Structure formats: structure tokens, C-alpha cells
Tab-separated table of C-alpha atoms in Angstrom:
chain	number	residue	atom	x	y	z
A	578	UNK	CA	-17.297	26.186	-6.666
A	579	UNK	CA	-14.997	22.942	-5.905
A	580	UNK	CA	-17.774	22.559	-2.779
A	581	UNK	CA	-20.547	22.828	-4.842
A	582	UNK	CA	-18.845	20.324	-7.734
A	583	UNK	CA	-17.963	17.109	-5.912
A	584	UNK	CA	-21.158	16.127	-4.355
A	585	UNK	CA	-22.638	16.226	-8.069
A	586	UNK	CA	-19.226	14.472	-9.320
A	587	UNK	CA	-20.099	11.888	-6.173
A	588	UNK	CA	-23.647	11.486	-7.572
A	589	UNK	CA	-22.751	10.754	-10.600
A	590	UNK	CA	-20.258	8.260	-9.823
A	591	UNK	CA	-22.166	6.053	-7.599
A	592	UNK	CA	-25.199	6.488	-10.074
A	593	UNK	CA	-22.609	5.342	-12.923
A	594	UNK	CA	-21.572	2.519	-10.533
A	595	UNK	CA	-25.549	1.462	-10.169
A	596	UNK	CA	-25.895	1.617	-13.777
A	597	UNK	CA	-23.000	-0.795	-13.874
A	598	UNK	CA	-24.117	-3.300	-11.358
A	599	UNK	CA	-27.729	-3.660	-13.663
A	600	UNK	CA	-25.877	-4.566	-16.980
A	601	UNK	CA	-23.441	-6.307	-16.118
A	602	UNK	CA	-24.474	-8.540	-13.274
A	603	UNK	CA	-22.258	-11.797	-14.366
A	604	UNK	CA	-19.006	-9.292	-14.537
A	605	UNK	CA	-20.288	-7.501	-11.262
A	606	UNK	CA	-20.463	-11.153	-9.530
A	607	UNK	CA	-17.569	-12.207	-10.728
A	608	UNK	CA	-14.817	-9.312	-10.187
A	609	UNK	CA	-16.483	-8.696	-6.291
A	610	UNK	CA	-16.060	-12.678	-5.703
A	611	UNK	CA	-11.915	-12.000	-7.057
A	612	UNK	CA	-11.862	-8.944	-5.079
A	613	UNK	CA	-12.866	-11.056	-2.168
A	614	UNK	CA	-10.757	-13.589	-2.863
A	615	UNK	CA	-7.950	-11.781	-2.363
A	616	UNK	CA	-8.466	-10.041	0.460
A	617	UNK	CA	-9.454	-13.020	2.181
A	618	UNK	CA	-6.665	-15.419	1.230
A	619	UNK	CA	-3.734	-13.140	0.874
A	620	UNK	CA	-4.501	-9.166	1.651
A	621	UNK	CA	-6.018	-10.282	5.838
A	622	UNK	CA	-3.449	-13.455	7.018
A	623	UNK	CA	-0.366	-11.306	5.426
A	624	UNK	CA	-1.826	-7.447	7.249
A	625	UNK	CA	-2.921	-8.574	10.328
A	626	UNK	CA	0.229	-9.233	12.699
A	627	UNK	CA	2.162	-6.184	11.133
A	628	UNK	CA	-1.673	-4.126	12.224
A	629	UNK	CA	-1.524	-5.544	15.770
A	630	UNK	CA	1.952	-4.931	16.302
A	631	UNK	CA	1.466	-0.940	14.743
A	632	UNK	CA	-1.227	-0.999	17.675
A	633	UNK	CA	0.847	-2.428	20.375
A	634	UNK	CA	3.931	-0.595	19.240
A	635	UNK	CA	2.490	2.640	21.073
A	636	UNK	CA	2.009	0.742	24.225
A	637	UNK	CA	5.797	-0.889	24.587
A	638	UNK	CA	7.840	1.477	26.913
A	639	UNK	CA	11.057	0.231	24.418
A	640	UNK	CA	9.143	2.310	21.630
A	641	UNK	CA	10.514	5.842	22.436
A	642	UNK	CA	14.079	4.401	23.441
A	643	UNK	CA	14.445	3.131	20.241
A	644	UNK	CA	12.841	6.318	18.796
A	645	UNK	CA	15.974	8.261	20.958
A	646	UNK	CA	18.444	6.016	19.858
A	647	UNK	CA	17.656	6.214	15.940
A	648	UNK	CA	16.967	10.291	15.930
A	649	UNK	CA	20.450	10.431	14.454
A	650	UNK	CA	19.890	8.595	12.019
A	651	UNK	CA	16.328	10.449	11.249
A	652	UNK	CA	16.139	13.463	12.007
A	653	UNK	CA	19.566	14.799	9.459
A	654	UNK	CA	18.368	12.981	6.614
A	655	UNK	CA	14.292	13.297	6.810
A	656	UNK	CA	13.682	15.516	9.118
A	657	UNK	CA	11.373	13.484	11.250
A	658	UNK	CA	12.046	12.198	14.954
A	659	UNK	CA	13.780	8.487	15.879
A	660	UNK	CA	9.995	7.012	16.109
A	661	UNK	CA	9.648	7.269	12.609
A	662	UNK	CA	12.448	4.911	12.091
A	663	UNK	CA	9.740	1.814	13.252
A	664	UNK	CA	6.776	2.957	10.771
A	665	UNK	CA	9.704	3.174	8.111
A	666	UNK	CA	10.828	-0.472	8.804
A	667	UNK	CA	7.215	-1.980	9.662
A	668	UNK	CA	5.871	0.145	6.475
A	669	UNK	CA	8.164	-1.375	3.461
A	670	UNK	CA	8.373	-4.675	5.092
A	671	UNK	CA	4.593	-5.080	5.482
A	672	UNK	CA	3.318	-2.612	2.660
A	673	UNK	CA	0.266	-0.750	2.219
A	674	UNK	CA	-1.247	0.892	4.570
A	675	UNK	CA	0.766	-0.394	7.338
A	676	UNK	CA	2.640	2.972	6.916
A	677	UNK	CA	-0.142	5.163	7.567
A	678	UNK	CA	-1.917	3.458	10.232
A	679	UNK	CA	1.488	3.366	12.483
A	680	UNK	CA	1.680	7.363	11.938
A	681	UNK	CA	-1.805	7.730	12.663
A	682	UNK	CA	-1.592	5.466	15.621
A	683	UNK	CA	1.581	6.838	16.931
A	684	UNK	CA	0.320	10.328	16.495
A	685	UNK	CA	-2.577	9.553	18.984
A	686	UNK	CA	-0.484	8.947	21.120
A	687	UNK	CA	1.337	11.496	21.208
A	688	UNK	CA	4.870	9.516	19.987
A	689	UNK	CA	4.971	12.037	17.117
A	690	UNK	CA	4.092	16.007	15.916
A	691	UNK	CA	1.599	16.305	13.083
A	692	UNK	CA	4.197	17.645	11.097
A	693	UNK	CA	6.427	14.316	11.500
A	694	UNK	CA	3.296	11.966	10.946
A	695	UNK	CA	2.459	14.091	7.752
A	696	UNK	CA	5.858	13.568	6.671
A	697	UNK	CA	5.900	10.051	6.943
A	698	UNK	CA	3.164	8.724	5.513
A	699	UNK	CA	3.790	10.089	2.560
A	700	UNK	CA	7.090	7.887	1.997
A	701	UNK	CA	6.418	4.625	3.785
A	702	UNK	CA	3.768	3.373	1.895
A	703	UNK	CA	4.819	1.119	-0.547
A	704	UNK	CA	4.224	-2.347	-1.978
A	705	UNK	CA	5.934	-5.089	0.399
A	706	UNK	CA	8.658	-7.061	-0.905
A	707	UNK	CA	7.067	-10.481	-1.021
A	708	UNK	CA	4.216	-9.031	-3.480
A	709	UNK	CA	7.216	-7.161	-5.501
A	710	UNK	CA	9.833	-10.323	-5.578
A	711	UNK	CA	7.071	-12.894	-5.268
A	712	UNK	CA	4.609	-12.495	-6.804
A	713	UNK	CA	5.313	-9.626	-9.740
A	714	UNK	CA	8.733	-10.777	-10.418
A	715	UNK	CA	8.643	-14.988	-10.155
A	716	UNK	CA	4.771	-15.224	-10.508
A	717	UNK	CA	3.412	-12.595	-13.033
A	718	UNK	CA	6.792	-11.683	-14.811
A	719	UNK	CA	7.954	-15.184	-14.789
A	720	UNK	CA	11.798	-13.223	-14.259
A	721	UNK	CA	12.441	-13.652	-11.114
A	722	UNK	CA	15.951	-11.448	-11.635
A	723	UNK	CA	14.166	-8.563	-12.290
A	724	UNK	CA	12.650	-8.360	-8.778
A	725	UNK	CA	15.565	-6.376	-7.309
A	726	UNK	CA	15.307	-3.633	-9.576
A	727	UNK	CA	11.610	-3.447	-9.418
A	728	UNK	CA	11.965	-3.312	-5.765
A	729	UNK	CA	15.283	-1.040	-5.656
A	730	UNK	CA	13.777	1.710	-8.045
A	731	UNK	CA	10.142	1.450	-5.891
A	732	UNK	CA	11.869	1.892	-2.837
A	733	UNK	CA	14.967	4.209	-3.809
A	734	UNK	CA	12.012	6.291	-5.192
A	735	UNK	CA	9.913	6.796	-1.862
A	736	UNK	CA	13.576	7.351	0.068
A	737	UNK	CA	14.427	10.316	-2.511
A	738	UNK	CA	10.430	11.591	-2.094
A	739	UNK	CA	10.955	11.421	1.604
A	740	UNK	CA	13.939	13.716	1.543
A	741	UNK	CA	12.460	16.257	0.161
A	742	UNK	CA	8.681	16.080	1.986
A	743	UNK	CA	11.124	16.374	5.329
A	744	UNK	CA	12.131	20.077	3.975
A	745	UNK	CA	8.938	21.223	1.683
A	746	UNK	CA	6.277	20.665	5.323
A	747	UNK	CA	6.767	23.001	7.339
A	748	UNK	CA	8.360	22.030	10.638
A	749	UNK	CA	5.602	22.133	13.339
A	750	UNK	CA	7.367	21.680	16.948
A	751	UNK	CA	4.391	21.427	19.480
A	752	UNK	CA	3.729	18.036	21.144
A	753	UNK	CA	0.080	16.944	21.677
A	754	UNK	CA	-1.144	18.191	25.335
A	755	UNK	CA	-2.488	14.572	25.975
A	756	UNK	CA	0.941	12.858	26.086
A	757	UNK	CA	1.152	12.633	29.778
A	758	UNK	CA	-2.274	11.735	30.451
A	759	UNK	CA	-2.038	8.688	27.525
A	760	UNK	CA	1.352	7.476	29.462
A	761	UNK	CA	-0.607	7.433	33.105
A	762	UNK	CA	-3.439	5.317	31.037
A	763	UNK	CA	-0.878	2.781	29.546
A	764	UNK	CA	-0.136	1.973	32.595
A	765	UNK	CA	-3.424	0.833	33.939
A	766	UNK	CA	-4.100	-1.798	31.281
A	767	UNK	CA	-3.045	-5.246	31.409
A	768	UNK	CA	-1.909	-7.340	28.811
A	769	UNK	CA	-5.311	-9.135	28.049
A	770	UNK	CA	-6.868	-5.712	27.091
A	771	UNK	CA	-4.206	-4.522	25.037
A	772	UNK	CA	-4.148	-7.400	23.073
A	773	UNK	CA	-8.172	-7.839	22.775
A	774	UNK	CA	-7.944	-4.190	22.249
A	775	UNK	CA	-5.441	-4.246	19.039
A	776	UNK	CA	-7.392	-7.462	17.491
A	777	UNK	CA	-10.491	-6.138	17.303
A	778	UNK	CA	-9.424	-2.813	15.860
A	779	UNK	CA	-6.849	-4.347	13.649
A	780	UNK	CA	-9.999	-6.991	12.343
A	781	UNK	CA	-12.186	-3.514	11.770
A	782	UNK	CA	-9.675	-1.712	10.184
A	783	UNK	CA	-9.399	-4.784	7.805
A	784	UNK	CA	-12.407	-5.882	7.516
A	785	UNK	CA	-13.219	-1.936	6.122
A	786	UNK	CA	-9.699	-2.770	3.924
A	787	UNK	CA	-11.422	-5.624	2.615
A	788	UNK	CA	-15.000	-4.157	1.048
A	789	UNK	CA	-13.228	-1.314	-0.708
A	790	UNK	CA	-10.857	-3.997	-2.553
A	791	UNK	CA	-14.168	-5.377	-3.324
A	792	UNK	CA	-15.865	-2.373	-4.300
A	793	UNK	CA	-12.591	-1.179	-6.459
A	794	UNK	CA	-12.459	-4.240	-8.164
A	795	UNK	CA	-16.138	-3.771	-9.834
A	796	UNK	CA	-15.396	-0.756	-10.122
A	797	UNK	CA	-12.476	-1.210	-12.260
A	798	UNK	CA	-13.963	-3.913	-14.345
A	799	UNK	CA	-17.134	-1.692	-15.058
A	800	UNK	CA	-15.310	0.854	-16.323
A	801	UNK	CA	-13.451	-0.797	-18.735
A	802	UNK	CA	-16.903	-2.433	-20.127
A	803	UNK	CA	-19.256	1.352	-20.074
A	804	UNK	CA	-18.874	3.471	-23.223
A	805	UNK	CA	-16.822	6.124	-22.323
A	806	UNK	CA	-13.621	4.197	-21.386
A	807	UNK	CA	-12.852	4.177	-24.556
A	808	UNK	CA	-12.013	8.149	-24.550
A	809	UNK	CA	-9.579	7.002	-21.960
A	810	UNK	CA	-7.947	4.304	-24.138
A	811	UNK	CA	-7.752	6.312	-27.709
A	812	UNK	CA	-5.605	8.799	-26.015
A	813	UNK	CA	-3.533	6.275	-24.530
A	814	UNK	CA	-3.483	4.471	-28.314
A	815	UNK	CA	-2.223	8.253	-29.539
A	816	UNK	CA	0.809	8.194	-27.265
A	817	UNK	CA	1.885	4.028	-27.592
A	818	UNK	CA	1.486	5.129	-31.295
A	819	UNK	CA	3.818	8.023	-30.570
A	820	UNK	CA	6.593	6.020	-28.952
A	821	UNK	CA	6.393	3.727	-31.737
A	822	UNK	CA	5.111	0.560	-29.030
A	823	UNK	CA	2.145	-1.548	-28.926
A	824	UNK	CA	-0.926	-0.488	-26.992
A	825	UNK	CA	-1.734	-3.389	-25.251
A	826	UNK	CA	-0.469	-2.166	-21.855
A	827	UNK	CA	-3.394	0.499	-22.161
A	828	UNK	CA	-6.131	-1.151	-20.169
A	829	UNK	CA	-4.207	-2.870	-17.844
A	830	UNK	CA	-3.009	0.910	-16.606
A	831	UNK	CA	-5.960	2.453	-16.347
A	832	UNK	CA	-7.560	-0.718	-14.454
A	833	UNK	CA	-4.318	-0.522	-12.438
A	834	UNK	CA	-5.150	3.192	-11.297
A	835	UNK	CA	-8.248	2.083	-9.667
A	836	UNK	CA	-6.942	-1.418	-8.232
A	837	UNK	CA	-2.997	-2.089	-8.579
A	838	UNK	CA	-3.056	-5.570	-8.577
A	839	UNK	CA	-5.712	-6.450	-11.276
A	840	UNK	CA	-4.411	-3.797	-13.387
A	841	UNK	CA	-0.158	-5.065	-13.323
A	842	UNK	CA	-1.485	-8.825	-13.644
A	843	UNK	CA	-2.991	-7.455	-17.234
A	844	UNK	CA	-0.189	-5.751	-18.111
A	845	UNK	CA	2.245	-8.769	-17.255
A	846	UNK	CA	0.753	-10.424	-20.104
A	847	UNK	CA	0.364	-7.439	-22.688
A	848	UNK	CA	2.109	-7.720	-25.961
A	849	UNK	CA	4.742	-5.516	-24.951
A	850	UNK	CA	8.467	-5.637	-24.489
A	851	UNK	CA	9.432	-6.615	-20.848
A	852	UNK	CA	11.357	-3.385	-19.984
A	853	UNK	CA	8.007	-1.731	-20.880
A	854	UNK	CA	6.203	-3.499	-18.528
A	855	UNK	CA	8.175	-3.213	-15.998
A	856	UNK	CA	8.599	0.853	-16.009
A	857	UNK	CA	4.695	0.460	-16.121
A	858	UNK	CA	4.471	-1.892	-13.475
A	859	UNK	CA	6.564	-0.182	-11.258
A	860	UNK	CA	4.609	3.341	-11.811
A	861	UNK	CA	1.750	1.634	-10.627
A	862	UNK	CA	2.949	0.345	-8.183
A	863	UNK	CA	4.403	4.016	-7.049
A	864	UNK	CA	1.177	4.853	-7.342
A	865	UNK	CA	-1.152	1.974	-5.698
A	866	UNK	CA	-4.580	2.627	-7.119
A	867	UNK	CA	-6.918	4.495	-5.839
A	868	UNK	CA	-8.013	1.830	-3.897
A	869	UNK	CA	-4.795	2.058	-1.809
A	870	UNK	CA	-5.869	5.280	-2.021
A	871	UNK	CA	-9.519	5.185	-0.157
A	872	UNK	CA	-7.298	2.687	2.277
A	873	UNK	CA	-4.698	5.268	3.479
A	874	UNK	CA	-7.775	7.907	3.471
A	875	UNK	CA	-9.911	5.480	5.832
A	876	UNK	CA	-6.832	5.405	8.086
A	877	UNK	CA	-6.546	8.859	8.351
A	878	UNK	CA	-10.240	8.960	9.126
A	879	UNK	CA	-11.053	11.062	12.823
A	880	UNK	CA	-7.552	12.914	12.745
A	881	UNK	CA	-6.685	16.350	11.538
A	882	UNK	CA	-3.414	14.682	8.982
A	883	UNK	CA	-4.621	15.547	4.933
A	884	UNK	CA	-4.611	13.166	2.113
A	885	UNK	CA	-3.654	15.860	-0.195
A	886	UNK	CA	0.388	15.667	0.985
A	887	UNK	CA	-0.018	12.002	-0.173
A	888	UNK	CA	-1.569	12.324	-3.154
A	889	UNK	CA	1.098	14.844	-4.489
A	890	UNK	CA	3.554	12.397	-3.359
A	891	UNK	CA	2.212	9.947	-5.211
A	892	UNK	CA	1.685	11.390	-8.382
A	893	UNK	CA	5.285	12.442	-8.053
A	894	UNK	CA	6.882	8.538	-7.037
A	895	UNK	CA	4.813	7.627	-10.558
A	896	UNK	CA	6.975	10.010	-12.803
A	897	UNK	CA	10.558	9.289	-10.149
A	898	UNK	CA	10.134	5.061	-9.987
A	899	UNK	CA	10.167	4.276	-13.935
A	900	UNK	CA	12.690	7.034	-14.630
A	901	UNK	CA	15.115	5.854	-11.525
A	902	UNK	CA	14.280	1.716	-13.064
A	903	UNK	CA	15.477	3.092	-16.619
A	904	UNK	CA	18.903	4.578	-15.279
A	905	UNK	CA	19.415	1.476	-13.328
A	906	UNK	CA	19.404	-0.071	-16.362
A	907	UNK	CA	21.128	2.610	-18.730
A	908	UNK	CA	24.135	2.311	-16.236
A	909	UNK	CA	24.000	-1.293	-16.046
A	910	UNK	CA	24.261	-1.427	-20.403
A	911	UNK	CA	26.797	1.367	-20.237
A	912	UNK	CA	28.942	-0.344	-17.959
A	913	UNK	CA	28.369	-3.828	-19.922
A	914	UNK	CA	27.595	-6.002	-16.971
A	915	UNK	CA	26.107	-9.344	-18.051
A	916	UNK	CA	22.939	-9.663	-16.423
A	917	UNK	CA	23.651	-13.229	-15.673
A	918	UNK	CA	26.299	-11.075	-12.925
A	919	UNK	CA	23.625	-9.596	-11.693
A	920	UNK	CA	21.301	-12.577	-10.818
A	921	UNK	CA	24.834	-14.205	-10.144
A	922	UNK	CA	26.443	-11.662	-7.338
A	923	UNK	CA	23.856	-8.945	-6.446
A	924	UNK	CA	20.370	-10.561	-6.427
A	925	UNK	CA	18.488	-13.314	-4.622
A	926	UNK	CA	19.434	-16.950	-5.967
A	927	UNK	CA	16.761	-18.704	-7.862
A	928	UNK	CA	16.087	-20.926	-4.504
A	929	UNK	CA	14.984	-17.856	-2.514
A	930	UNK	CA	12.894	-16.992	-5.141
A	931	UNK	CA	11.586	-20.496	-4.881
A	932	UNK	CA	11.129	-20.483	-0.712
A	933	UNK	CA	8.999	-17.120	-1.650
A	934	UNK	CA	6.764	-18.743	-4.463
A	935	UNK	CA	5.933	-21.498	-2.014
A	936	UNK	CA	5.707	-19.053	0.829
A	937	UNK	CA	2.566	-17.721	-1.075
A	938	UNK	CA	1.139	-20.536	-1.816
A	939	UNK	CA	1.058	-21.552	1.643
A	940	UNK	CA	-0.496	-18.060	2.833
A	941	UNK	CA	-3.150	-18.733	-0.347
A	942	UNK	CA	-4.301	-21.824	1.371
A	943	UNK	CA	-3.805	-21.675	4.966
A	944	UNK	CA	-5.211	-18.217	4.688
A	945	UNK	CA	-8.975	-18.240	4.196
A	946	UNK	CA	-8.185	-20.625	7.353
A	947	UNK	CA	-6.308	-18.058	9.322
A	948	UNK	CA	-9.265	-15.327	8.233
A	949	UNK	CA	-12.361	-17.354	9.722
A	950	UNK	CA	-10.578	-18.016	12.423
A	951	UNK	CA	-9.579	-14.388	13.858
A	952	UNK	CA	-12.837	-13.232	12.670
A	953	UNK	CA	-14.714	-15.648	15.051
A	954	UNK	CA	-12.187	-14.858	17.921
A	955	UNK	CA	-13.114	-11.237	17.235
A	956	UNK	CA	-16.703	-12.055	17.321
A	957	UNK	CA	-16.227	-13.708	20.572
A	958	UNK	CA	-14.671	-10.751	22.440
A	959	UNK	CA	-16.757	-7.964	21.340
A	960	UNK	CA	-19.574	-10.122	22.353
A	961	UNK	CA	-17.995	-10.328	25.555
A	962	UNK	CA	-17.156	-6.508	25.930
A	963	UNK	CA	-21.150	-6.329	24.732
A	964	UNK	CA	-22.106	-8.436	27.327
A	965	UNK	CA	-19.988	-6.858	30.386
A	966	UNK	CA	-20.987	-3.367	29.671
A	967	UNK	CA	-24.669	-4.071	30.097
């Protein structure tokens, strides 16, 4: 039945889509050229050196010392081998899909079981810092103290989520039978492939990042303008009328399930109290939109790892993140702590904040710059692999 129902339910979607495109061509034009925008100024300069380091990570004989020495650490609490230590660090200092991609790669490699890669993509995917402190907290928010608890809650909620995935998946022991063969290969490349090698994929990999932002962002703004969203919205009206709040954070959440960052900058800016917001912001952010989403499933493309693991462990870090942001806060009015303490003693001083803010705005003009650039570079050598292999 289920293989019967979601070609039709595919049909329909991209016929829906089509539909779309032909009524609202101005919207269309102008949510793909945002979509672009962002990829190209922000999402490509700030991915690609954590995506050619995740490819060149495999090929470093330091890799699986590292992986040795840190197996104490986790292995007891996440039941995953030392090499998972490097996708945890690379994955919530980066953000999505750096995560995934790293497992993937490393599991190709034979640097980790299925069961272990499984595991970890499922908790080190996550929205980077800079996007969390920068440009949620200082930019959208406009409170930059809040950052620390948006970000402690996000990531405190993946930690607890990996705990558990390291006991719920089965342990699977058995190494890949390619190991050895992969480890006499590494050794015949030089440097100069490598690195073409880990461009050029990296570029793909983003360049295929880079039309689904695209596509999910007319997606998400056709939606909201066809007929039937409102059934969406009247139910979420129902329960803002339940908990006695305003409804204005409606659209912005179900724009932010298809693409997370349109979606939290509406809801930034909804008639809401901030604390509202931010639970919602930070369940979205748990969540990333299903275009994060299509990204971590285009990673997984060509191996045997399932999306499904993710998904439930997504749907799960919506419900834990607002719910582990409102005891932060319970505890912080029960033990009457000022919150000018907090931004005072425990959180970044209003000059970081400031270093970060002008950190972006560097990346959003030197990086449309930094984009053209590696894209004609990667241009150049697969014309030059083209041209050698005839």
C-alpha cells in the first residue's frame, strides 16, 4: 500500500509545485533569487573548508590515532568508536550537514561500522554556533544574551538524543572488508589529487546543497499563498487560542518546517512574547526543515545508512530542545539570578557578539566572491581530468 501511495503523493506534489510556479511567477522569482542568495553568500564560503576537510579527514594517517585516543571518551557515553569524536566536533562547529557527510565519508572508508555511522548522524547535525549566536540571537532577536541558551538547550538536546540512539541501534560489530584495500590506495595518491579530489566533490555536493535551498524556498512561499494552507493555520489558530497567546508565530512555523531559516526570521518578528519565540525558534531549529532534510538524505545517497533513524531523532530533539530551554529558564527564576549575571559572568560579552555580527557581514560580502571563485577553479580541473582521460 505505502509503495503504491507515494509515487501518487510525489505526483501530486510536484504537480502542486507546477501549479504554483504559473500563478505566482513574481513570488516564484523572487523567493528562488533569496534562496539563492543565501546559499551563495553565506550557506557555500561558510560549508566549504569544513566539506574539504570531512573529505581529507579520511586520508590523514593522524585520523584513527586520534579516533584510539578519544574511544574512552566515546565509546562509555555513546556507544560509538573514538572516530566519531571528529564528526562530533567538525558537525556542531560547522552545522548542517557537515555531520552526515563526515559519517558517510568515514564509513566508506571503512573508519567506522554502519551501526556507529547510523548512530552519529543522528546527533551531530545541528545549527552552527555563528548562525545560533550571530545571527538568531544579535541579528534576528536583537538579544544577543539569549544566544547561550538557544545554543545550550539545541545542543544539550542532540547530546541527551545521542545517549540514548547509542543504546536503542543495535550494536553491529563487523568492519567493512575493503578497509585494507582503501589503506594500500591512500597511499598511492599524492597530495595534488587529494586535494583536487575533495574540491570538486565538496563543490558538487554543494552545488546539489544549493538548488534544494532554492527549490525549498518556493516551495515554502507557495504554500503559504495556495488555498489549502489555511487548514494548516486554523488548527494552529485553535491551539495559540488554547494557550491563551497570539497566533502570529503560525506561519512563520510551518514555513520554518520546509526551510528553517525563512521560517525563524518570520517568527523573530511575530507579535509574540520573546520566550515564545524562542522555544519556537529553537524547535525549529531541532528540527531544520525539511530542506535540511532532503540535504542529509542527498548525503546519504549510494550507501546502505536510512534516513528514517534521523527523522525519529528529529521529531524527538523538536519536543526535548524547547522543553530543556524552558527549565533553563524555570531554574534560572527559581533561583532568582538577575539576568544581567548571566550576560555578566556566564555568556559572551557584548563585544564578541559584535566581532560575530561583523564576522557575517564580511562572509555576506566577500562571499559571492569566494563562490565564483572556487566554482571556476572547479571548472578548471574537471576540465583537466576531462581532457587527460581522453
Amino acid at each position: 500500500m505505502k509503495q503504491r501511495l507515494m509515487p501518487h503523493l510525489f505526483s501530486a506534489c510536484v504537480f502542486i509545485c507546477l501549479l504554483g510556479l504559473l500563478l505566482f511567477p513574481k513570488e516564484s522569482l523572487d523567493a528562488s533569487t533569496r534562496g539563492l542568495e543565501l546559499w551563495w553568500t553565506i550557506i557555500f564560503p561558510s560549508l566549504l573548508p569544513f566539506f574539504i576537510l570531512s573529505d581529507l579527514l579520511s586520508e590523514a594517517t593522524w585520523t584513527s590515532r586520534l579516533g584510539q585516543f578519544l574511544e574512552p571518551v566515546m565509546k562509555p557515553i555513546f556507544r560509538v568508536s573514538g572516530n566519531g569524536a571528529i564528526i562530533l566536533l567538525l558537525g556542531y562547529t560547522s552545522g548542517f550537514p557537515v555531520g552526515a557527510k563526515m559519517s558517510v565519508k568515514l564509513y566508506q572508508e571503512g573508519m567506522l561500522s554502519k551501526t556507529d555511522a547510523q548512530k552519529l548522524i543522528c546527533f551531530t547535525n545541528g545549527a552552527s554556533p555563528i548562525f545560533i549566536l550571530g545571527a538568531i540571537a544579535a541579528g534576528l532577536l536583537q538579544t544577543p544574551e539569549l544566544g547561550i541558551l538557544l545554543l545550550t538547550s539545541h545542543y544539550l538536546g542532540n547530546i541527551i538524543i545521542g545517549i540514548f540512539i547509542g543504546r536503542m541501534i543495535q550494536e553491529d560489530t563487523s568492519q567493512p572488508a575493503f578497509r585494507t584495500v582503501i589503506k594500500e590506495m591512500k597511499s598511492r595518491k599524492s597530495i595534488g589529487t587529494l586535494l583536487q579530489t575533495a574540491v570538486t566533490n565538496s563543490v558538487q555536493q554543494l552545488l546539489l546543497i544549493g538548488g534544494l535551498i532554492v527549490f525549498f524556498s518556493v516551495l515554502s512561499d507557495l504554500i503559504m499563498k495556495l488555498p489549502f494552507f489555511s487548514i494548516f493555520t486554523n488548527g494552529l489558530h485553535s491551539i495559540s487560542s488554547e494557550l491563551a497567546i497570539s497566533s502570529d508565530w503560525s506561519s512563520g512555523f510551518i514555513k520554518g518546517l520546509l526551510e528553517m531559516s525563512n521560517g525563524i526570521a518570520l517568527i523573530a518578528v511575530a507579535n509574540n512574547d520573546l520566550i515564545v519565540r524562542c522555544l519556537l525558534i529553537v524547535a525549529i531549529l531541532s528540527f531544520g526543515g525539511f530542506c535540511i532534510h532532503a540535504q542529509i538524505i542527498s548525503c546519504l545517497h549510494g550507501s546502505p545508512l536510512s534516513y528514517r533513524p534521523y527523522l525519529y531523532s528529529r521529531i524527538a530533539h523538536t519536543i526535548l530542545s524547547p522543553i530543556l530551554l524552558w527549565g533553563i529558564l524555570q531554574i534560572i527564576d527559581l533561583l532568582k539570578l538577575p539576568y544581567s549575571f548571566l550576560t555578566r559572568e556566564t555568556m559572551l560579552q557584548p563585544d564578541s557578539f559584535q566581532r560575530m555580527v561583523v564576522w557575517l557581514e564580511l562572509l555576506h560580502f566577500y562571499g559571492p566572491i569566494l563562490t565564483l571563485i572556487t566554482l571556476f577553479l572547479t571548472c578548471l580541473i574537471l576540465i583537466k581530468k576531462r581532457i587527460l582521460s581522453v
